[in-house]
Coordinates of C-alpha atoms and ligand atoms in Angstrom, one line a residue:
M1 CA 139.6 168.5 82.4
G2 CA 139.9 164.7 84.0
E3 CA 142.3 163.6 81.5
A4 CA 144.7 166.7 81.7
R5 CA 144.4 165.9 85.5
R6 CA 145.0 162.1 85.2
R7 CA 148.2 163.1 82.7
R8 CA 149.9 165.4 85.3
R9 CA 149.3 162.4 88.0
V10 CA 151.1 159.8 86.1
G11 CA 153.7 162.6 85.1
L12 CA 154.1 163.1 88.8
W13 CA 154.1 159.3 89.8
A14 CA 156.7 158.4 87.1
W15 CA 159.4 161.3 88.0
A16 CA 159.0 160.1 91.7
A17 CA 159.3 156.8 90.6
V18 CA 162.8 158.0 89.2
S19 CA 163.8 160.3 92.2
G20 CA 163.2 156.7 94.2
I21 CA 165.4 154.8 91.8
V22 CA 168.3 157.4 91.5
S23 CA 167.9 158.0 95.8
A24 CA 167.9 154.1 96.1
A25 CA 171.3 154.4 93.4
V26 CA 173.3 156.8 95.5
F27 CA 172.9 154.9 98.8
L28 CA 174.6 151.8 97.4
A29 CA 176.7 153.7 95.3
V30 CA 178.2 155.6 98.3
A31 CA 177.6 152.8 100.6
E32 CA 179.9 150.4 98.3
A33 CA 182.5 153.3 97.8
L34 CA 182.8 153.1 101.6
A35 CA 183.1 149.6 101.5
L36 CA 186.4 149.7 100.1
L37 CA 187.8 151.8 103.0
F38 CA 185.8 149.8 105.8
G39 CA 186.0 146.3 104.2
A40 CA 184.0 144.3 102.0
G41 CA 181.6 143.5 105.1
G42 CA 180.4 146.5 104.7
S43 CA 178.6 146.2 101.5
P44 CA 175.1 146.3 102.1
I45 CA 174.2 144.1 98.5
L46 CA 176.8 141.4 99.7
A47 CA 175.7 141.8 103.2
V48 CA 171.9 141.6 102.3
G49 CA 172.6 138.6 99.6
G50 CA 174.4 136.6 102.1
F51 CA 171.7 137.4 104.4
V52 CA 169.1 136.1 101.6
I53 CA 171.4 132.7 101.3
D54 CA 171.1 131.8 104.8
I55 CA 167.9 132.3 105.6
V56 CA 166.0 131.0 102.1
P57 CA 164.6 127.6 102.9
Q58 CA 166.6 124.4 101.6
P59 CA 164.1 123.3 98.8
F60 CA 164.4 126.7 97.5
K61 CA 167.9 126.5 97.3
E62 CA 168.0 123.2 95.8
F63 CA 165.8 125.0 93.0
A64 CA 167.8 127.5 92.7
I65 CA 170.9 125.6 92.2
A66 CA 168.4 122.8 89.8
T67 CA 167.4 126.3 87.9
F68 CA 170.6 128.4 87.6
G69 CA 173.4 125.8 88.1
E70 CA 176.8 127.4 88.4
Y71 CA 174.5 131.0 87.9
D72 CA 172.3 130.8 91.3
K73 CA 174.2 133.2 92.6
L74 CA 174.4 135.9 89.7
A75 CA 170.3 134.7 89.7
L76 CA 170.2 135.8 93.2
I77 CA 171.9 139.4 92.6
A78 CA 169.8 139.9 89.2
G79 CA 166.5 138.9 91.4
L80 CA 167.7 141.5 94.4
A81 CA 168.4 144.4 92.2
L82 CA 165.1 143.9 90.2
A83 CA 163.3 144.0 94.0
V84 CA 165.5 147.1 94.8
V85 CA 164.7 149.4 91.6
I86 CA 160.7 147.8 92.2
A87 CA 161.1 149.1 95.9
S88 CA 162.7 152.4 96.0
A89 CA 160.6 153.3 92.5
I90 CA 157.8 152.5 95.3
A91 CA 159.5 154.6 97.6
G92 CA 159.8 157.7 95.6
I93 CA 156.0 157.4 94.7
L94 CA 155.4 157.8 98.9
Q95 CA 158.0 160.2 99.1
A96 CA 156.2 162.5 96.4
V97 CA 152.7 161.9 97.5
R98 CA 152.7 161.2 101.1
P99 CA 155.9 162.6 102.4
P100 CA 157.9 161.9 104.5
L101 CA 156.5 157.9 103.7
G102 CA 159.4 157.3 101.1
V103 CA 162.4 158.7 103.5
I104 CA 160.9 156.9 106.0
A105 CA 161.0 153.5 103.7
L106 CA 164.6 154.1 102.4
A107 CA 165.7 154.5 106.4
V108 CA 164.3 151.4 107.0
A109 CA 165.8 149.7 103.9
G110 CA 169.2 151.5 105.8
V111 CA 168.2 149.9 108.8
L112 CA 167.5 146.4 107.8
S113 CA 170.9 146.1 105.6
V114 CA 172.8 147.2 108.9
A115 CA 171.4 144.6 110.3
A116 CA 172.4 142.4 108.1
I117 CA 175.6 143.8 107.9
V118 CA 176.4 143.6 111.8
T119 CA 174.9 140.0 111.9
R120 CA 177.2 138.5 109.4
T121 CA 180.6 137.3 111.3
G122 CA 183.7 140.2 112.5
A123 CA 181.0 143.0 112.8
T124 CA 182.4 145.7 114.1
V125 CA 180.6 148.7 114.5
L126 CA 182.4 150.3 112.2
V127 CA 181.9 148.2 109.3
A128 CA 178.0 149.6 109.6
V129 CA 179.7 152.8 108.4
P130 CA 179.1 152.8 104.6
A131 CA 175.4 151.6 105.1
V132 CA 174.8 154.3 107.6
A133 CA 176.6 156.9 105.3
G134 CA 174.8 155.5 102.1
T135 CA 171.6 155.6 103.8
V136 CA 171.8 159.5 105.0
A137 CA 172.8 160.0 101.5
G138 CA 169.9 158.4 99.8
A139 CA 167.7 159.8 102.2
L140 CA 168.7 163.6 101.8
L141 CA 168.2 163.2 98.2
L142 CA 165.2 161.5 98.1
A143 CA 163.5 164.6 100.2
S144 CA 165.4 167.4 98.5
L145 CA 164.0 165.2 94.8
G146 CA 160.3 164.8 96.6
Q147 CA 159.6 168.4 97.3
H148 CA 161.0 169.5 93.5
V149 CA 158.7 166.9 92.0
R150 CA 155.7 168.5 94.2
G151 CA 156.5 171.7 93.6
W152 CA 157.0 171.5 89.6
Q153 CA 153.2 169.6 89.5
D154 CA 151.4 171.5 91.9
T155 CA 152.2 175.1 91.1
A156 CA 152.3 174.1 87.4
S157 CA 148.5 172.8 87.5
A158 CA 147.3 175.5 90.3
P159 CA 146.8 178.5 88.2
A160 CA 145.4 176.6 85.1
D161 CA 143.1 174.3 87.0
P162 CA 142.4 174.9 90.6
A163 CA 140.1 173.0 91.6
A164 CA 141.6 169.9 90.1
D165 CA 144.0 170.1 92.8
A166 CA 142.4 170.7 95.4
P167 CA 141.5 167.0 96.3
S168 CA 145.5 166.2 96.2
A169 CA 146.2 169.2 98.3
P170 CA 145.9 167.5 102.0
A171 CA 148.7 165.4 100.6
V172 CA 151.2 168.2 100.2
P173 CA 152.2 170.1 103.3
P174 CA 151.3 173.8 103.2
A175 CA 155.0 174.6 103.8
S176 CA 156.2 172.5 101.1
V177 CA 154.1 174.6 98.4
P178 CA 156.2 177.6 96.6
E179 CA 154.3 180.7 97.9
N180 CA 154.6 183.0 95.1
P181 CA 152.8 182.2 92.3
A182 CA 153.1 185.3 90.6
A183 CA 157.2 185.4 90.6
P184 CA 158.5 186.6 87.5
R185 CA 160.0 182.9 86.4
S186 CA 157.6 180.5 87.5
P187 CA 158.2 178.2 90.6
A188 CA 157.5 175.2 88.6
A189 CA 160.1 175.8 86.4
M190 CA 162.1 176.3 88.7
N191 CA 161.5 173.3 90.8
R192 CA 161.2 171.1 87.9
R193 CA 164.9 172.7 86.4
A194 CA 166.3 171.9 90.1
F195 CA 164.9 168.4 90.1
F196 CA 166.3 167.5 86.5
R197 CA 169.7 169.2 87.1
T198 CA 170.1 167.0 90.7
T199 CA 168.4 163.6 89.2
A200 CA 170.7 164.0 86.5
I201 CA 174.2 164.9 88.3
A202 CA 173.1 162.1 91.2
G203 CA 172.2 159.7 88.9
A204 CA 175.5 159.8 86.7
S205 CA 177.9 160.2 90.1
A206 CA 176.1 157.2 91.6
V207 CA 176.3 155.2 88.1
L208 CA 180.5 156.7 88.3
I209 CA 180.8 155.9 91.8
G210 CA 179.8 152.6 91.6
I211 CA 182.0 151.2 88.8
G212 CA 184.9 153.0 89.9
A213 CA 184.4 150.9 93.2
R214 CA 184.0 147.9 91.4
I215 CA 186.9 148.3 89.4
V216 CA 188.8 149.5 92.5
S217 CA 187.8 146.1 94.7
A218 CA 188.7 144.3 91.3
T219 CA 192.0 145.3 91.5
T220 CA 192.5 145.9 95.3
S221 CA 191.3 142.2 95.6
S222 CA 194.8 141.1 94.2
I223 CA 194.4 138.0 96.3
A224 CA 194.6 136.2 93.0
A225 CA 198.0 138.1 92.1
V226 CA 199.0 136.9 96.2
R227 CA 198.2 133.5 95.4
Q228 CA 200.1 133.3 92.1
A229 CA 203.3 134.9 93.6
L230 CA 203.3 132.9 96.4
S231 CA 205.5 129.5 96.9
L232 CA 204.8 126.6 99.3
P233 CA 208.1 124.9 100.4
A234 CA 208.4 121.2 99.3
P235 CA 206.6 118.7 100.3
R236 CA 208.3 116.6 103.5
S237 CA 206.3 113.1 102.0
K238 CA 204.4 113.1 98.7
V239 CA 201.6 110.6 97.6
T240 CA 202.9 107.7 95.4
I241 CA 200.2 106.8 92.9
P242 CA 200.5 103.0 92.5
G243 CA 200.7 101.1 89.0
G244 CA 197.6 100.5 87.8
A245 CA 195.9 103.3 90.2
E246 CA 194.6 105.0 86.7
L247 CA 192.3 102.9 84.4
D248 CA 192.7 104.1 80.7
I249 CA 189.1 104.2 79.8
P250 CA 187.1 106.7 77.8
G251 CA 184.7 108.7 79.7
I252 CA 186.1 107.7 83.3
S253 CA 186.3 109.9 85.6
P254 CA 190.4 110.8 86.1
L255 CA 192.0 109.6 89.2
I256 CA 192.8 113.1 90.3
T257 CA 190.2 115.6 89.5
P258 CA 191.8 118.2 88.2
N259 CA 191.6 121.7 90.5
A260 CA 189.1 123.5 87.9
D261 CA 187.3 120.8 86.9
F262 CA 186.9 120.1 91.1
Y263 CA 183.1 120.7 92.7
R264 CA 182.5 123.7 94.3
V265 CA 179.7 124.4 97.3
D266 CA 179.5 127.2 99.6
T267 CA 177.4 129.7 100.8
A268 CA 179.7 132.7 100.3
L269 CA 178.3 135.1 97.5
T270 CA 181.3 136.5 96.9
V271 CA 185.0 134.8 97.2
P272 CA 186.1 135.8 100.4
A273 CA 189.9 137.2 99.7
V274 CA 192.0 136.2 102.7
D275 CA 195.8 137.5 102.7
P276 CA 197.7 134.6 104.0
S277 CA 200.3 137.3 105.2
T278 CA 197.9 138.8 107.6
W279 CA 195.5 135.2 108.0
R280 CA 195.3 134.0 112.0
L281 CA 194.3 131.0 113.2
V282 CA 192.9 130.7 117.0
V283 CA 192.2 128.0 118.5
D284 CA 190.6 128.1 121.2
G285 CA 187.6 127.1 123.5
M286 CA 187.7 124.0 126.0
V287 CA 192.0 124.3 125.4
D288 CA 194.9 124.5 128.3
Q289 CA 195.9 127.9 126.4
R290 CA 194.2 129.6 123.4
V291 CA 196.8 129.7 120.4
D292 CA 197.1 132.1 117.8
I293 CA 198.9 130.8 114.5
G294 CA 199.9 132.6 111.2
F295 CA 200.5 131.6 107.8
D296 CA 204.0 130.6 108.4
D297 CA 203.5 129.2 111.5
L298 CA 201.5 126.7 109.8
V299 CA 204.0 126.0 107.2
A300 CA 206.9 125.9 109.4
M301 CA 205.5 123.0 110.9
G302 CA 206.3 120.9 107.9
L303 CA 203.9 120.0 104.9
D304 CA 203.2 116.7 103.8
E305 CA 201.2 115.5 101.0
Y306 CA 197.6 113.4 101.2
A307 CA 195.6 111.9 99.1
V308 CA 191.8 112.7 99.5
T309 CA 188.5 112.4 97.9
M310 CA 186.6 115.1 99.0
T311 CA 181.9 114.3 99.1
C312 CA 178.9 116.7 99.4
V313 CA 176.2 115.8 101.4
S314 CA 174.3 117.2 98.7
N315 CA 175.7 114.7 96.3
E316 CA 172.9 112.4 94.9
V317 CA 173.0 108.8 93.4
G318 CA 175.1 109.2 90.2
G319 CA 175.8 112.6 91.2
S320 CA 179.0 115.1 90.8
L321 CA 179.4 116.9 94.0
L322 CA 182.7 114.9 95.1
G323 CA 186.7 115.5 93.9
N324 CA 189.3 113.5 94.5
A325 CA 192.8 115.5 94.9
I326 CA 196.7 115.7 96.3
W327 CA 196.3 117.9 99.3
L328 CA 199.3 120.0 101.2
G329 CA 198.8 120.2 104.9
V330 CA 199.7 120.0 108.1
P331 CA 197.7 117.2 110.5
V332 CA 195.3 119.1 112.5
R333 CA 195.8 117.1 115.4
D334 CA 199.5 118.8 115.4
V335 CA 198.1 122.3 115.6
L336 CA 195.1 120.8 118.1
A337 CA 197.8 119.9 120.2
L338 CA 199.5 123.6 120.5
A339 CA 196.6 124.1 122.3
G340 CA 195.5 121.3 124.3
P341 CA 192.3 120.1 124.5
Q342 CA 190.7 119.5 127.7
P343 CA 188.0 116.5 128.8
G344 CA 185.0 116.5 128.1
A345 CA 185.5 118.3 124.9
D346 CA 184.0 116.3 122.0
M347 CA 183.4 118.5 119.2
V348 CA 185.5 120.7 117.2
L349 CA 183.6 124.1 115.8
S350 CA 185.9 125.2 112.7
R351 CA 184.9 128.5 111.2
S352 CA 185.4 130.3 108.4
V353 CA 185.8 134.4 107.4
D354 CA 182.5 134.1 105.9
G355 CA 181.1 132.9 108.9
F356 CA 180.2 129.6 108.1
T357 CA 180.7 126.5 110.5
A358 CA 181.2 123.1 110.6
S359 CA 181.4 120.3 113.8
T360 CA 183.5 117.7 113.3
P361 CA 183.9 115.3 116.0
L362 CA 187.0 116.2 118.0
E363 CA 188.3 112.1 117.7
A364 CA 188.2 112.4 114.1
L365 CA 190.8 115.6 114.4
T366 CA 193.0 113.8 117.0
D367 CA 193.1 110.2 115.7
D368 CA 196.3 109.1 114.7
G369 CA 195.1 107.0 112.0
L370 CA 193.4 109.3 110.6
D371 CA 194.6 112.2 108.0
A372 CA 193.0 115.2 109.0
I373 CA 194.6 117.8 107.9
L374 CA 194.8 121.9 107.4
A375 CA 195.5 121.9 103.5
V376 CA 197.3 124.8 101.9
G377 CA 198.0 123.1 98.5
M378 CA 195.7 121.2 96.3
N379 CA 197.1 119.2 93.0
G380 CA 200.6 120.9 93.4
E381 CA 199.5 124.4 93.6
P382 CA 198.1 126.8 96.5
L383 CA 194.6 126.0 97.0
P384 CA 192.5 127.7 94.5
L385 CA 190.5 131.3 96.1
E386 CA 187.2 129.5 95.6
H387 CA 188.3 126.6 97.5
G388 CA 189.2 128.0 100.9
F389 CA 192.9 130.0 100.2
P390 CA 195.0 130.2 101.9
V391 CA 193.7 127.5 104.4
R392 CA 191.2 124.7 104.7
M393 CA 190.1 121.9 106.5
V394 CA 189.7 118.4 104.5
V395 CA 188.9 115.4 106.6
P396 CA 188.5 111.9 105.2
G397 CA 185.3 109.9 105.3
L398 CA 183.3 113.0 106.3
Y399 CA 180.9 115.2 104.3
G400 CA 182.5 118.6 103.4
Y401 CA 179.9 120.5 105.3
V402 CA 180.8 118.8 108.9
S403 CA 184.6 119.2 108.2
A404 CA 186.1 121.0 105.0
T405 CA 185.7 124.4 106.3
K406 CA 187.2 126.8 103.5
W407 CA 188.8 130.2 104.3
I408 CA 189.6 129.0 107.9
T409 CA 190.3 131.5 110.8
E410 CA 189.0 129.5 114.1
L411 CA 189.1 126.0 115.8
K412 CA 187.1 126.4 118.6
V413 CA 187.2 123.0 120.8
T414 CA 183.5 122.4 122.4
T415 CA 180.7 119.8 122.5
F416 CA 178.2 119.2 120.3
D417 CA 175.6 120.1 123.5
A418 CA 177.3 123.4 123.3
D419 CA 177.3 124.6 120.1
E420 CA 176.1 123.8 116.8
A421 CA 177.4 124.2 112.9
Y422 CA 176.0 126.3 110.0
W423 CA 174.0 123.5 108.4
T424 CA 172.6 121.9 111.7
P425 CA 169.8 124.1 112.4
R426 CA 169.1 123.6 108.8
G427 CA 168.0 120.3 108.6
Y428 CA 171.2 118.4 108.8
S429 CA 172.3 116.2 110.8
A430 CA 175.7 117.4 113.2
K431 CA 177.4 114.2 112.5
A432 CA 178.1 113.2 109.2
P433 CA 180.0 110.5 108.1
I434 CA 180.1 109.5 104.3
K435 CA 178.0 106.9 102.9
L436 CA 179.8 104.2 100.9
S437 CA 178.8 104.4 97.1
S438 CA 179.3 104.3 93.5
R439 CA 179.0 105.7 90.3
I440 CA 178.8 104.7 86.7
D441 CA 180.7 107.2 84.6
T442 CA 180.4 105.5 81.3
P443 CA 178.1 105.1 79.4
T444 CA 175.8 107.5 80.0
S445 CA 172.1 107.5 79.6
G446 CA 171.7 110.3 77.0
A447 CA 174.2 108.8 74.5
P448 CA 173.7 106.0 72.6
V449 CA 175.9 103.3 72.7
K450 CA 177.3 101.1 69.6
T451 CA 176.7 97.3 69.7
G452 CA 179.4 95.0 70.6
K453 CA 182.1 95.1 73.5
V454 CA 181.7 98.1 75.9
A455 CA 183.4 98.9 78.9
V456 CA 180.8 99.6 81.7
A457 CA 182.9 102.0 84.1
G458 CA 183.2 104.5 86.8
V459 CA 184.3 105.4 90.4
A460 CA 183.5 103.9 94.1
W461 CA 184.3 105.1 97.7
A462 CA 184.0 104.3 101.0
Q463 CA 186.1 106.4 102.6
P464 CA 188.1 105.8 105.2
V465 CA 187.3 101.9 105.0
G466 CA 188.2 102.1 101.8
V467 CA 186.3 99.6 99.0
E468 CA 186.9 95.9 99.2
R469 CA 184.7 95.3 95.5
V470 CA 182.5 96.4 92.9
E471 CA 179.5 94.9 91.2
V472 CA 177.5 95.4 88.4
N473 CA 173.8 94.0 87.3
I474 CA 173.1 94.4 83.3
D475 CA 169.1 93.7 82.6
D476 CA 169.2 92.3 86.2
A477 CA 170.2 89.0 85.1
G478 CA 172.5 88.8 88.5
W479 CA 175.4 90.5 89.9
R480 CA 179.4 90.5 88.6
P481 CA 182.7 92.1 90.1
A482 CA 183.9 94.1 88.5
T483 CA 187.7 95.0 88.0
L484 CA 189.2 97.4 90.2
S485 CA 191.8 99.7 89.6
T486 CA 194.5 100.0 92.4
A487 CA 193.8 102.3 94.7
I488 CA 195.9 105.1 96.0
N489 CA 194.8 104.5 99.7
D490 CA 191.1 104.0 101.2
D491 CA 190.5 107.7 101.6
T492 CA 190.1 107.8 97.9
W493 CA 187.9 106.7 95.4
V494 CA 188.5 103.6 93.4
Q495 CA 188.3 103.0 89.2
W496 CA 186.2 100.2 88.4
F497 CA 185.2 98.4 85.1
V498 CA 183.2 95.3 83.6
E499 CA 183.2 94.7 79.9
W500 CA 179.9 94.1 78.4
D501 CA 179.1 92.6 75.1
A502 CA 176.2 94.9 74.1
A503 CA 173.0 93.6 72.0
P504 CA 170.8 96.4 70.1
G505 CA 168.0 97.5 72.0
T506 CA 167.6 99.6 75.6
H507 CA 169.5 97.8 78.8
F508 CA 169.6 98.5 82.5
L509 CA 172.7 98.8 83.8
S510 CA 173.5 99.1 88.2
V511 CA 176.3 99.1 90.5
R512 CA 177.1 98.9 94.1
A513 CA 179.9 98.5 96.0
V514 CA 181.1 96.5 99.0
D515 CA 183.5 98.3 101.5
K516 CA 186.6 96.6 103.6
R517 CA 184.6 95.7 106.4
G518 CA 182.0 93.7 104.2
T519 CA 179.4 96.4 104.6
T520 CA 177.0 96.5 101.2
Q521 CA 175.9 99.8 99.9
V522 CA 172.2 100.8 100.9
E523 CA 170.2 99.8 98.1
E524 CA 166.9 101.8 99.4
R525 CA 166.5 105.4 97.6
A526 CA 167.4 107.9 100.8
P527 CA 167.3 111.9 100.5
I528 CA 170.4 113.9 100.7
A529 CA 168.9 115.5 104.1
P530 CA 169.7 115.0 106.6
D531 CA 173.0 113.2 106.3
G532 CA 173.2 111.8 102.6
S533 CA 171.7 109.9 100.0
T534 CA 171.7 106.2 99.5
G535 CA 170.5 104.0 96.7
W536 CA 172.0 101.7 93.9
Q537 CA 172.7 103.9 90.7
R538 CA 170.9 102.0 87.8
I539 CA 171.0 103.9 84.2
L540 CA 168.7 103.0 81.1
V541 CA 171.3 102.8 77.9
T542 CA 170.5 102.3 74.3
V543 CA 172.6 100.2 72.0
Q544 CA 172.4 100.7 68.1
Ligands
MTE601 N1 183.8 128.4 104.6 C1 182.9 127.4 104.0 N2 183.5 126.6 103.8 C2 182.9 125.3 103.6 C3 181.4 125.5 103.1 C4 180.8 126.6 102.8 O1 179.8 126.7 102.2 N3 181.6 127.3 103.5 N4 180.8 123.9 102.0 C5 181.4 123.2 102.6 C6 180.4 121.8 101.9 S1 178.8 121.8 102.0 C7 181.7 121.2 100.7 S2 180.6 119.8 100.5 C8 183.0 121.4 100.6 C9 183.2 121.9 99.4 O2 184.5 122.1 98.9 P1 184.8 122.6 97.8 O3 183.9 123.7 97.1 O4 186.4 122.9 97.8 O5 184.4 121.7 96.8 O6 183.3 122.6 101.3 C10 182.6 122.9 102.7 N5 183.4 124.2 103.2
MO602 MO1 178.7 119.5 101.2

């Protein structure tokens, strides 16, 4: 008897778990489908994912990037999906065993996702409609399925083994137990049939609606097609690449980083889809007049090309989080001038559609000698979607997180006292000039080198001061000057090389740069937080 009862109990739990998972699927499918109408900001999956990205501590983010690399966001989604399956299975069991605890759990999840949606920027009340509707649909389904599971399990056991069921009786409100055990068609069978029918229909519809919503969002987010069709006017002035700017050495970084190879760093779970025809840039805060311009207005101000090497604060010594591109854009100072920044302001908080913000010193944006721009083009094309389409900021000499806002929508003229940017409360400095540095591109520690003449080569950068010289030290035998290519300008990296007569064995290679102010790259290692790594890169190579 104990055995039979236990099996029934396990059966109840299993089907109850299924009812929870199906209810959660209906919740998400309804919400995702409605989010198509109310805007992607209303998607609970993306909002909760984005919320998790914002709250997880920095070391965990670094761990995720180190472990999953480019797939860090996919790993996050897989982890969230697993958590949803487990949590909803538990909610299903709770609802069957202790109603209405399961429905309460689902409602709490709904409230939390509404909170995640509303606290993310650009949120109006309407944006919460999909999550609310999804919660209601999921909760109704869970309540009904829970009742069927209980009805069929309890009545099934009642005639055969009344004693066995007695202990669990308090868990089931009497009202939910079908009253008439003597009915011609057993209530247990009816409940059973109703459960399977509802579960199958709900599960199948959730899958269909979910897949449908994905397909529709993929086709309507045809911003890629809008970008393809966009043709930018020819630049008024082009960057001239001086002769001798690019060395012909296998393994060295190309002078201009192709868009497809350009590093990408952002907190966006999905690439924001911003249509240039509806894009607006607002300049507000401490200004004489609030300015609001569209994409055509910006482009009409006149586009020029600028070569700038962008660098991430998370770039470790020897790392690859930097790239050099030819940007097409309008000086930020021209746009700020339309609004007229007021005395007392010392910072511009630039904001992205996705809520990211960067704090840039006002003077870096108004300085005539510094080419801070609002960029619309990158290496001869409109900005790629992942690099900020349609408009981003690029400021020579400042790390990306304090200057290079992608999918930009607002420039708020303010003060460092009054406002802080996304990364400031997360352990990074409010102000962060790029530290002068250098990198060995070839040879690499991994690949053995052949005995004989070897080019040791790489890049060095000191935006916006410029690199004066680069020195290489082989086996600590003293610093040798490297030959520099002709830099495009002081805002870009410069390529360098030395010729080395490599003898068999293992060797240490080190590199350091000196900028045009005479400052030598810092030798001591510093971590990336709070304002960028330092240290001379030192690699071990094997010569055969
Ligand atoms: N909207 C938005 N803009 C952003 C970021 C972000 O997370 N969100 N990251 C910044 C950081 S940390 C860097 S280093 C640069 C990277 O630009 P890229 O991805 O085009 O290389 O973008 C900056 N702009
Ligand atoms: Mo960055």
